[in-house]
Amino acid sequence: MAISTIAGIDFSKPADVVAQQLIGVTVLVDGVGGRIVETEAYDHEDPASHAYSGPTERNASMFGPPAHAYVYRSYGIHWCLNFVCQEAGHGAGVLIRALEPVAGLDLMRARRDALDERLLCSGPGKLCQALGVTRAHNGMALSERPFELLPAEPGLSLVAGPRIGISKAVDVPWRFGLAGSRFVSRPFR
């Protein structure tokens, strides 16, 4: 039986709900990672989503069971990490946009060739490089190694706004962040 609740997050819920609940959760990949400070939600009914046109070889993991990774290349350059939501076959996920680094900083610095903590995981491509996430992680269960998710502290304040770097459904306010975090990819307005 697939596990859909990890670190207090029920991944069978809609992506916009899960995206908000993930703020503050710590994600580790082989012990390297940080606290999620920024996310974006995507659903198959959303024209900005990879799932909008239905399943393909590239996005098949997004239609898989909840609480699994969907990893894809952005612009043919950067890996991006998403957490699959809702029931298998639905096609929804949460893009992990930014982390506050908390574990394995020396390895992150070496992988990213950056010293400033704020530059290590302040964008989806940066955080995948820092955590060593590649296509090999696509489809893996978030409840099993190399992944580990730890619960967020209660009572965190969130902010919301439009998603970044898309050309469709640009006004949908499905980008969520930890209020006041200096580790987000771009400030919220």
Coordinates of N, CA and C in Angstrom, one line a residue:
M1 N 0.8 -1.2 0.0 CA 0.0 0.0 0.0 C 0.9 1.2 0.0
A2 N 0.6 2.2 -0.9 CA 1.3 3.4 -0.9 C 1.1 4.3 0.2
I3 N 2.1 5.0 0.7 CA 2.0 5.9 1.8 C 1.7 7.3 1.2
S4 N 0.6 8.0 1.7 CA 0.3 9.3 1.1 C 0.4 10.4 2.2
T5 N 0.7 10.1 3.4 CA 0.9 11.1 4.5 C 2.3 10.9 5.0
I6 N 3.1 12.0 4.9 CA 4.4 12.1 5.4 C 4.7 13.4 6.1
A7 N 5.3 13.4 7.2 CA 5.6 14.6 7.9 C 4.4 15.5 8.2
G8 N 3.3 14.8 8.4 CA 2.0 15.5 8.7 C 1.3 16.1 7.4
I9 N 1.8 15.8 6.3 CA 1.3 16.3 5.0 C 0.5 15.2 4.3
D10 N -0.8 15.4 4.0 CA -1.6 14.5 3.3 C -1.5 14.8 1.8
F11 N -0.6 14.0 1.1 CA -0.4 14.3 -0.3 C -1.5 13.9 -1.2
S12 N -2.6 13.3 -0.7 CA -3.8 13.0 -1.5 C -4.7 14.3 -1.7
K13 N -4.3 15.3 -1.0 CA -5.1 16.6 -1.1 C -4.7 17.3 -2.4
P14 N -5.5 18.4 -2.8 CA -5.2 19.2 -4.0 C -3.8 19.8 -3.8
A15 N -3.2 20.1 -5.0 CA -1.8 20.6 -5.0 C -1.7 22.0 -4.3
D16 N -2.7 22.9 -4.5 CA -2.6 24.2 -3.8 C -2.7 24.1 -2.3
V17 N -3.4 23.1 -1.8 CA -3.4 22.8 -0.3 C -2.1 22.3 0.1
V18 N -1.6 21.3 -0.6 CA -0.3 20.6 -0.2 C 0.8 21.7 -0.3
A19 N 0.8 22.5 -1.3 CA 1.9 23.5 -1.5 C 2.0 24.4 -0.3
Q20 N 0.8 24.8 0.3 CA 0.9 25.6 1.5 C 1.3 24.9 2.7
Q21 N 0.9 23.6 2.8 CA 1.3 22.8 4.0 C 2.7 22.4 4.0
L22 N 3.4 22.4 2.8 CA 4.8 22.1 2.7 C 5.7 23.2 3.2
I23 N 5.2 24.4 3.3 CA 6.1 25.5 3.8 C 6.5 25.2 5.2
G24 N 7.8 25.1 5.4 CA 8.4 24.8 6.8 C 8.8 23.4 6.9
V25 N 8.3 22.5 6.0 CA 8.8 21.1 6.1 C 10.2 21.0 5.7
T26 N 11.0 20.2 6.4 CA 12.4 20.0 6.0 C 12.5 18.8 5.0
V27 N 13.1 19.0 3.9 CA 13.3 17.9 2.9 C 14.8 17.6 2.9
L28 N 15.2 16.4 3.0 CA 16.6 15.9 2.9 C 16.7 14.9 1.8
V29 N 17.8 14.9 1.1 CA 18.1 13.9 0.1 C 19.5 13.4 0.4
D30 N 19.5 12.2 0.9 CA 20.8 11.6 1.4 C 21.4 12.5 2.5
G31 N 20.5 13.0 3.3 CA 21.0 13.8 4.5 C 21.3 15.3 4.2
V32 N 21.1 15.7 2.9 CA 21.4 17.1 2.5 C 20.1 17.8 2.2
G33 N 19.9 19.0 2.8 CA 18.7 19.7 2.4 C 18.4 20.8 3.3
G34 N 17.1 21.2 3.4 CA 16.7 22.3 4.2 C 15.2 22.4 4.3
R35 N 14.8 23.6 4.9 CA 13.4 23.9 5.2 C 12.8 24.5 3.9
I36 N 11.7 24.0 3.5 CA 11.0 24.5 2.3 C 10.4 25.9 2.7
V37 N 10.8 26.9 1.8 CA 10.4 28.2 2.1 C 9.6 28.8 0.9
E38 N 9.5 28.0 -0.2 CA 8.7 28.5 -1.4 C 8.3 27.3 -2.2
T39 N 7.0 27.3 -2.6 CA 6.5 26.3 -3.5 C 5.6 26.9 -4.5
E40 N 5.2 26.1 -5.5 CA 4.2 26.4 -6.5 C 3.4 25.2 -6.8
A41 N 2.1 25.4 -6.9 CA 1.1 24.3 -7.2 C 0.7 24.2 -8.6
Y42 N 0.5 23.0 -9.1 CA 0.1 22.7 -10.5 C -0.9 21.6 -10.5
D43 N -1.9 21.7 -11.4 CA -2.9 20.7 -11.5 C -3.2 20.4 -13.0
H44 N -3.7 19.3 -13.3 CA -4.0 18.9 -14.7 C -5.0 19.8 -15.4
E45 N -5.8 20.5 -14.7 CA -6.8 21.5 -15.3 C -6.1 22.9 -15.5
D46 N -4.9 23.0 -15.1 CA -4.2 24.3 -15.1 C -3.3 24.3 -16.4
P47 N -3.6 25.3 -17.3 CA -2.8 25.3 -18.5 C -1.3 25.5 -18.4
A48 N -0.8 25.9 -17.2 CA 0.6 26.1 -17.0 C 1.2 24.8 -16.5
S49 N 0.4 23.8 -16.3 CA 0.9 22.5 -15.7 C 1.4 21.6 -16.8
H50 N 2.5 20.8 -16.5 CA 3.0 19.8 -17.4 C 1.9 18.7 -17.6
A51 N 0.9 18.6 -16.7 CA -0.1 17.5 -16.8 C -1.3 18.0 -17.7
Y52 N -1.3 19.2 -18.1 CA -2.5 19.8 -18.8 C -2.9 19.0 -20.0
S53 N -2.0 18.6 -20.8 CA -2.3 17.8 -22.0 C -2.3 16.3 -21.9
G54 N -2.3 15.9 -20.6 CA -2.4 14.4 -20.4 C -1.0 13.8 -20.2
P55 N -1.0 12.5 -19.9 CA 0.3 11.8 -19.6 C 1.2 11.7 -20.8
T56 N 2.5 11.8 -20.6 CA 3.5 11.6 -21.6 C 4.6 10.8 -21.0
E57 N 5.6 10.4 -21.7 CA 6.7 9.8 -21.2 C 7.4 10.7 -20.2
R58 N 7.5 12.0 -20.5 CA 8.2 12.9 -19.6 C 7.5 13.2 -18.3
N59 N 6.2 13.3 -18.3 CA 5.4 13.7 -17.1 C 4.7 12.5 -16.4
A60 N 5.0 11.3 -16.8 CA 4.3 10.1 -16.3 C 4.3 10.0 -14.8
S61 N 5.4 10.4 -14.1 CA 5.4 10.4 -12.7 C 4.4 11.3 -12.0
M62 N 4.1 12.4 -12.7 CA 3.1 13.4 -12.2 C 1.7 12.8 -12.1
F63 N 1.5 11.7 -12.9 CA 0.2 11.0 -12.9 C 0.3 9.8 -12.0
G64 N 1.4 9.6 -11.3 CA 1.6 8.4 -10.5 C 1.0 8.6 -9.1
P65 N 1.3 7.7 -8.2 CA 0.7 7.9 -6.8 C 1.2 9.1 -6.1
P66 N 0.5 9.6 -5.1 CA 0.9 10.8 -4.4 C 2.1 10.4 -3.5
A67 N 2.8 11.5 -3.1 CA 4.0 11.4 -2.2 C 5.1 10.7 -2.9
H68 N 5.3 11.0 -4.2 CA 6.4 10.6 -5.0 C 7.0 11.8 -5.7
A69 N 8.2 11.6 -6.1 CA 8.9 12.7 -6.8 C 8.6 12.7 -8.3
Y70 N 8.5 13.9 -8.8 CA 8.4 14.1 -10.3 C 9.6 15.1 -10.6
V71 N 10.6 14.6 -11.3 CA 11.8 15.4 -11.6 C 11.8 15.6 -13.1
Y72 N 12.0 16.8 -13.6 CA 12.1 17.1 -15.0 C 13.2 18.1 -15.2
R73 N 13.6 18.2 -16.5 CA 14.6 19.3 -16.8 C 13.8 20.5 -17.3
S74 N 14.3 21.7 -16.8 CA 13.7 23.0 -17.2 C 14.7 23.6 -18.2
Y75 N 14.2 24.0 -19.3 CA 14.9 24.6 -20.4 C 16.1 23.7 -20.8
G76 N 16.0 22.4 -20.6 CA 17.1 21.5 -21.0 C 18.4 21.7 -20.2
I77 N 18.3 22.4 -19.1 CA 19.5 22.7 -18.3 C 19.4 22.3 -16.8
H78 N 18.3 22.7 -16.1 CA 18.2 22.5 -14.7 C 17.2 21.4 -14.4
W79 N 17.5 20.6 -13.4 CA 16.5 19.7 -12.8 C 15.6 20.4 -11.9
C80 N 14.3 20.0 -11.9 CA 13.3 20.6 -11.0 C 12.6 19.5 -10.2
L81 N 12.4 19.7 -8.9 CA 11.9 18.7 -8.0 C 10.4 19.1 -7.7
N82 N 9.5 18.1 -7.9 CA 8.1 18.3 -7.6 C 7.6 17.1 -6.7
F83 N 6.7 17.4 -5.9 CA 6.0 16.3 -5.1 C 4.6 16.1 -5.7
V84 N 4.4 14.9 -6.0 CA 3.1 14.5 -6.7 C 2.0 14.5 -5.6
C85 N 0.8 15.0 -6.0 CA -0.4 15.1 -5.1 C -1.6 14.4 -5.7
Q86 N -2.6 14.3 -4.9 CA -3.9 13.7 -5.3 C -3.7 12.2 -5.7
E87 N -4.8 11.6 -6.1 CA -4.8 10.2 -6.4 C -4.0 9.9 -7.7
A88 N -3.5 8.7 -7.8 CA -2.8 8.3 -9.0 C -3.7 8.5 -10.2
G89 N -3.2 9.0 -11.3 CA -4.0 9.3 -12.5 C -4.5 10.7 -12.6
H90 N -4.4 11.5 -11.5 CA -5.0 12.8 -11.5 C -4.1 13.8 -12.2
G91 N -2.8 13.8 -12.0 CA -1.9 14.7 -12.6 C -1.8 16.1 -11.9
A92 N -1.2 16.1 -10.7 CA -1.0 17.3 -9.9 C 0.3 17.2 -9.1
G93 N 0.9 18.3 -8.9 CA 2.2 18.3 -8.1 C 2.5 19.7 -7.6
V94 N 3.5 19.7 -6.7 CA 4.0 20.9 -6.1 C 5.5 21.0 -6.5
L95 N 5.8 22.1 -7.1 CA 7.2 22.4 -7.4 C 7.9 23.0 -6.2
I96 N 9.0 22.4 -5.8 CA 9.8 22.9 -4.6 C 10.7 24.0 -5.2
R97 N 10.3 25.3 -4.9 CA 11.1 26.4 -5.5 C 12.3 26.9 -4.7
A98 N 12.2 26.8 -3.4 CA 13.4 27.3 -2.6 C 13.4 26.6 -1.2
L99 N 14.6 26.5 -0.7 CA 14.9 25.9 0.6 C 15.7 26.9 1.4
E100 N 15.6 26.9 2.7 CA 16.6 27.5 3.6 C 17.5 26.3 4.0
P101 N 18.8 26.4 3.5 CA 19.7 25.3 3.8 C 19.9 25.0 5.3
V102 N 19.8 23.8 5.7 CA 20.0 23.4 7.1 C 20.9 22.2 7.3
A103 N 21.2 21.4 6.3 CA 22.0 20.2 6.5 C 22.8 19.9 5.3
G104 N 24.1 19.7 5.5 CA 25.0 19.4 4.4 C 25.5 20.6 3.7
L105 N 25.6 21.7 4.4 CA 25.9 23.0 3.7 C 27.3 22.9 3.0
D106 N 28.3 22.2 3.5 CA 29.6 22.1 2.8 C 29.4 21.4 1.5
L107 N 28.7 20.3 1.5 CA 28.5 19.6 0.2 C 27.7 20.5 -0.8
M108 N 26.6 21.2 -0.3 CA 25.9 22.1 -1.1 C 26.8 23.2 -1.7
R109 N 27.7 23.7 -0.9 CA 28.6 24.8 -1.4 C 29.5 24.2 -2.5
A110 N 30.0 23.0 -2.3 CA 30.8 22.4 -3.3 C 30.1 22.1 -4.6
R111 N 28.9 21.6 -4.5 CA 28.1 21.3 -5.7 C 27.7 22.6 -6.4
R112 N 27.4 23.6 -5.7 CA 26.9 24.9 -6.3 C 28.1 25.9 -6.6
D113 N 29.3 25.6 -6.0 CA 30.4 26.6 -6.2 C 29.9 28.0 -5.7
A114 N 29.3 28.0 -4.5 CA 28.7 29.2 -4.0 C 28.9 29.2 -2.5
L115 N 29.3 30.3 -1.9 CA 29.5 30.4 -0.4 C 28.3 31.0 0.3
D116 N 27.6 31.9 -0.3 CA 26.5 32.6 0.3 C 25.3 31.6 0.5
E117 N 24.9 31.3 1.7 CA 23.8 30.4 2.0 C 22.6 30.7 1.2
R118 N 22.3 32.0 1.0 CA 21.1 32.5 0.3 C 21.1 32.1 -1.2
L119 N 22.3 31.8 -1.7 CA 22.3 31.4 -3.1 C 22.4 29.9 -3.4
L120 N 22.4 29.1 -2.3 CA 22.5 27.7 -2.5 C 21.2 27.0 -3.0
C121 N 20.1 27.4 -2.5 CA 18.8 26.8 -2.8 C 17.7 27.7 -3.2
S122 N 18.0 28.9 -3.7 CA 17.0 30.0 -3.9 C 16.5 29.9 -5.4
G123 N 16.0 28.8 -5.7 CA 15.4 28.5 -7.0 C 15.4 27.0 -7.3
P124 N 14.5 26.6 -8.1 CA 14.3 25.1 -8.3 C 15.5 24.4 -8.9
G125 N 16.2 25.0 -9.8 CA 17.4 24.4 -10.4 C 18.6 24.4 -9.4
K126 N 18.7 25.5 -8.7 CA 19.8 25.7 -7.7 C 19.6 24.6 -6.6
L127 N 18.4 24.4 -6.1 CA 18.2 23.5 -5.0 C 18.4 22.1 -5.4
C128 N 18.1 21.7 -6.7 CA 18.3 20.4 -7.2 C 19.8 20.1 -7.3
Q129 N 20.6 21.1 -7.8 CA 22.0 21.0 -7.9 C 22.6 20.8 -6.5
A130 N 22.2 21.7 -5.5 CA 22.7 21.6 -4.2 C 22.4 20.3 -3.5
L131 N 21.2 19.7 -3.7 CA 20.8 18.4 -3.1 C 21.3 17.2 -3.9
G132 N 21.8 17.4 -5.1 CA 22.2 16.3 -6.0 C 21.0 15.6 -6.6
V133 N 19.9 16.3 -6.8 CA 18.7 15.7 -7.4 C 18.8 15.6 -8.9
T134 N 18.6 14.5 -9.5 CA 18.7 14.3 -10.9 C 17.4 13.5 -11.4
R135 N 17.4 13.2 -12.7 CA 16.3 12.3 -13.2 C 16.3 11.0 -12.5
A136 N 17.4 10.5 -12.0 CA 17.4 9.2 -11.2 C 16.4 9.2 -10.1
H137 N 16.1 10.4 -9.6 CA 15.1 10.5 -8.4 C 13.7 10.5 -8.9
N138 N 13.4 10.7 -10.2 CA 12.1 10.7 -10.7 C 11.3 9.4 -10.4
G139 N 10.1 9.6 -9.8 CA 9.2 8.5 -9.5 C 9.5 7.8 -8.1
M140 N 10.6 8.3 -7.4 CA 10.9 7.7 -6.1 C 9.8 8.1 -5.0
A141 N 9.6 7.2 -4.1 CA 8.7 7.5 -3.0 C 9.4 8.5 -2.0
L142 N 8.6 9.5 -1.6 CA 9.2 10.5 -0.6 C 9.3 9.9 0.8
S143 N 8.7 8.7 1.0 CA 8.7 8.1 2.3 C 9.9 7.2 2.5
E144 N 10.8 7.1 1.4 CA 11.9 6.2 1.5 C 13.2 6.9 1.1
R145 N 14.3 6.3 1.5 CA 15.6 6.9 1.2 C 15.8 6.9 -0.3
P146 N 16.3 7.9 -0.9 CA 17.2 8.9 -0.2 C 16.4 10.1 0.4
F147 N 15.1 10.1 0.2 CA 14.3 11.2 0.7 C 14.0 11.0 2.2
E148 N 13.9 12.2 2.9 CA 13.4 12.2 4.3 C 12.7 13.6 4.4
L149 N 11.5 13.5 4.9 CA 10.7 14.8 5.2 C 10.4 14.8 6.7
L150 N 10.7 16.0 7.2 CA 10.5 16.3 8.7 C 9.4 17.3 8.8
P151 N 8.5 17.2 9.8 CA 7.4 18.2 10.0 C 7.8 19.6 10.2
A152 N 7.0 20.5 9.8 CA 7.2 21.9 10.0 C 6.8 22.3 11.4
E153 N 7.4 23.4 11.9 CA 7.0 24.0 13.2 C 5.5 24.5 13.0
P154 N 4.7 24.4 14.0 CA 3.3 25.0 13.8 C 3.4 26.5 13.9
G155 N 2.3 27.1 13.3 CA 2.1 28.5 13.4 C 2.9 29.4 12.4
L156 N 3.5 28.9 11.4 CA 4.2 29.7 10.4 C 3.3 30.6 9.6
S157 N 3.8 31.8 9.3 CA 3.0 32.7 8.5 C 3.4 32.6 7.0
L158 N 2.4 32.5 6.1 CA 2.6 32.3 4.7 C 2.2 33.5 3.9
V159 N 2.8 33.6 2.7 CA 2.5 34.6 1.8 C 2.1 33.9 0.5
A160 N 1.4 34.6 -0.4 CA 1.0 33.9 -1.7 C 1.1 35.0 -2.8
G161 N 1.2 34.5 -4.0 CA 1.3 35.3 -5.2 C 1.3 34.5 -6.4
P162 N 1.4 35.2 -7.6 CA 1.5 34.5 -8.9 C 2.8 33.7 -9.0
R163 N 2.7 32.6 -9.8 CA 3.8 31.8 -10.0 C 4.8 32.5 -11.0
I164 N 6.0 31.9 -11.0 CA 7.1 32.6 -11.7 C 7.5 31.8 -13.0
G165 N 7.8 32.5 -14.0 CA 8.4 31.8 -15.2 C 7.4 31.0 -16.1
I166 N 6.2 31.4 -16.0 CA 5.2 30.7 -16.9 C 4.5 31.7 -17.8
S167 N 3.9 31.2 -18.9 CA 3.3 32.1 -19.8 C 1.7 31.9 -19.9
K168 N 1.2 30.9 -19.2 CA -0.2 30.6 -19.1 C -0.6 30.7 -17.7
A169 N -1.9 31.1 -17.4 CA -2.4 31.1 -16.1 C -1.5 31.9 -15.1
V170 N -1.0 33.0 -15.7 CA 0.0 33.8 -14.9 C -0.5 34.5 -13.7
D171 N -1.8 34.7 -13.6 CA -2.4 35.4 -12.5 C -2.9 34.4 -11.3
V172 N -2.8 33.1 -11.5 CA -3.2 32.2 -10.5 C -2.3 32.3 -9.3
P173 N -2.8 32.6 -8.1 CA -1.9 32.9 -7.0 C -1.5 31.6 -6.3
W174 N -0.8 30.7 -7.0 CA -0.4 29.4 -6.4 C 1.0 29.3 -6.1
R175 N 1.7 30.4 -5.9 CA 3.1 30.4 -5.4 C 2.9 30.8 -3.9
F176 N 3.6 30.0 -3.1 CA 3.4 30.2 -1.6 C 4.8 30.3 -1.0
G177 N 5.0 31.1 0.0 CA 6.2 31.2 0.7 C 6.1 31.5 2.2
L178 N 7.3 31.3 2.8 CA 7.4 31.6 4.2 C 7.5 33.1 4.4
A179 N 6.6 33.7 5.1 CA 6.7 35.2 5.2 C 8.0 35.6 5.8
G180 N 8.6 36.6 5.2 CA 9.9 37.2 5.7 C 11.1 36.4 5.4
S181 N 11.0 35.2 4.7 CA 12.2 34.4 4.5 C 13.1 35.1 3.5
R182 N 14.4 35.1 3.8 CA 15.4 35.7 2.9 C 16.0 34.7 1.9
F183 N 15.4 33.5 1.9 CA 15.9 32.4 1.1 C 15.0 32.1 -0.1
V184 N 13.9 32.9 -0.3 CA 13.0 32.6 -1.4 C 13.7 33.0 -2.7
S185 N 13.2 32.5 -3.9 CA 13.9 32.8 -5.1 C 13.7 34.2 -5.6
R186 N 12.5 34.8 -5.3 CA 12.2 36.2 -5.6 C 11.3 36.7 -4.5
P187 N 11.4 37.9 -4.2 CA 10.5 38.5 -3.1 C 9.0 38.4 -3.5
F188 N 8.2 38.3 -2.6 CA 6.7 38.3 -2.8 C 6.3 39.8 -2.7
R189 N 5.3 40.2 -3.6 CA 4.9 41.6 -3.6 C 3.5 41.7 -3.0

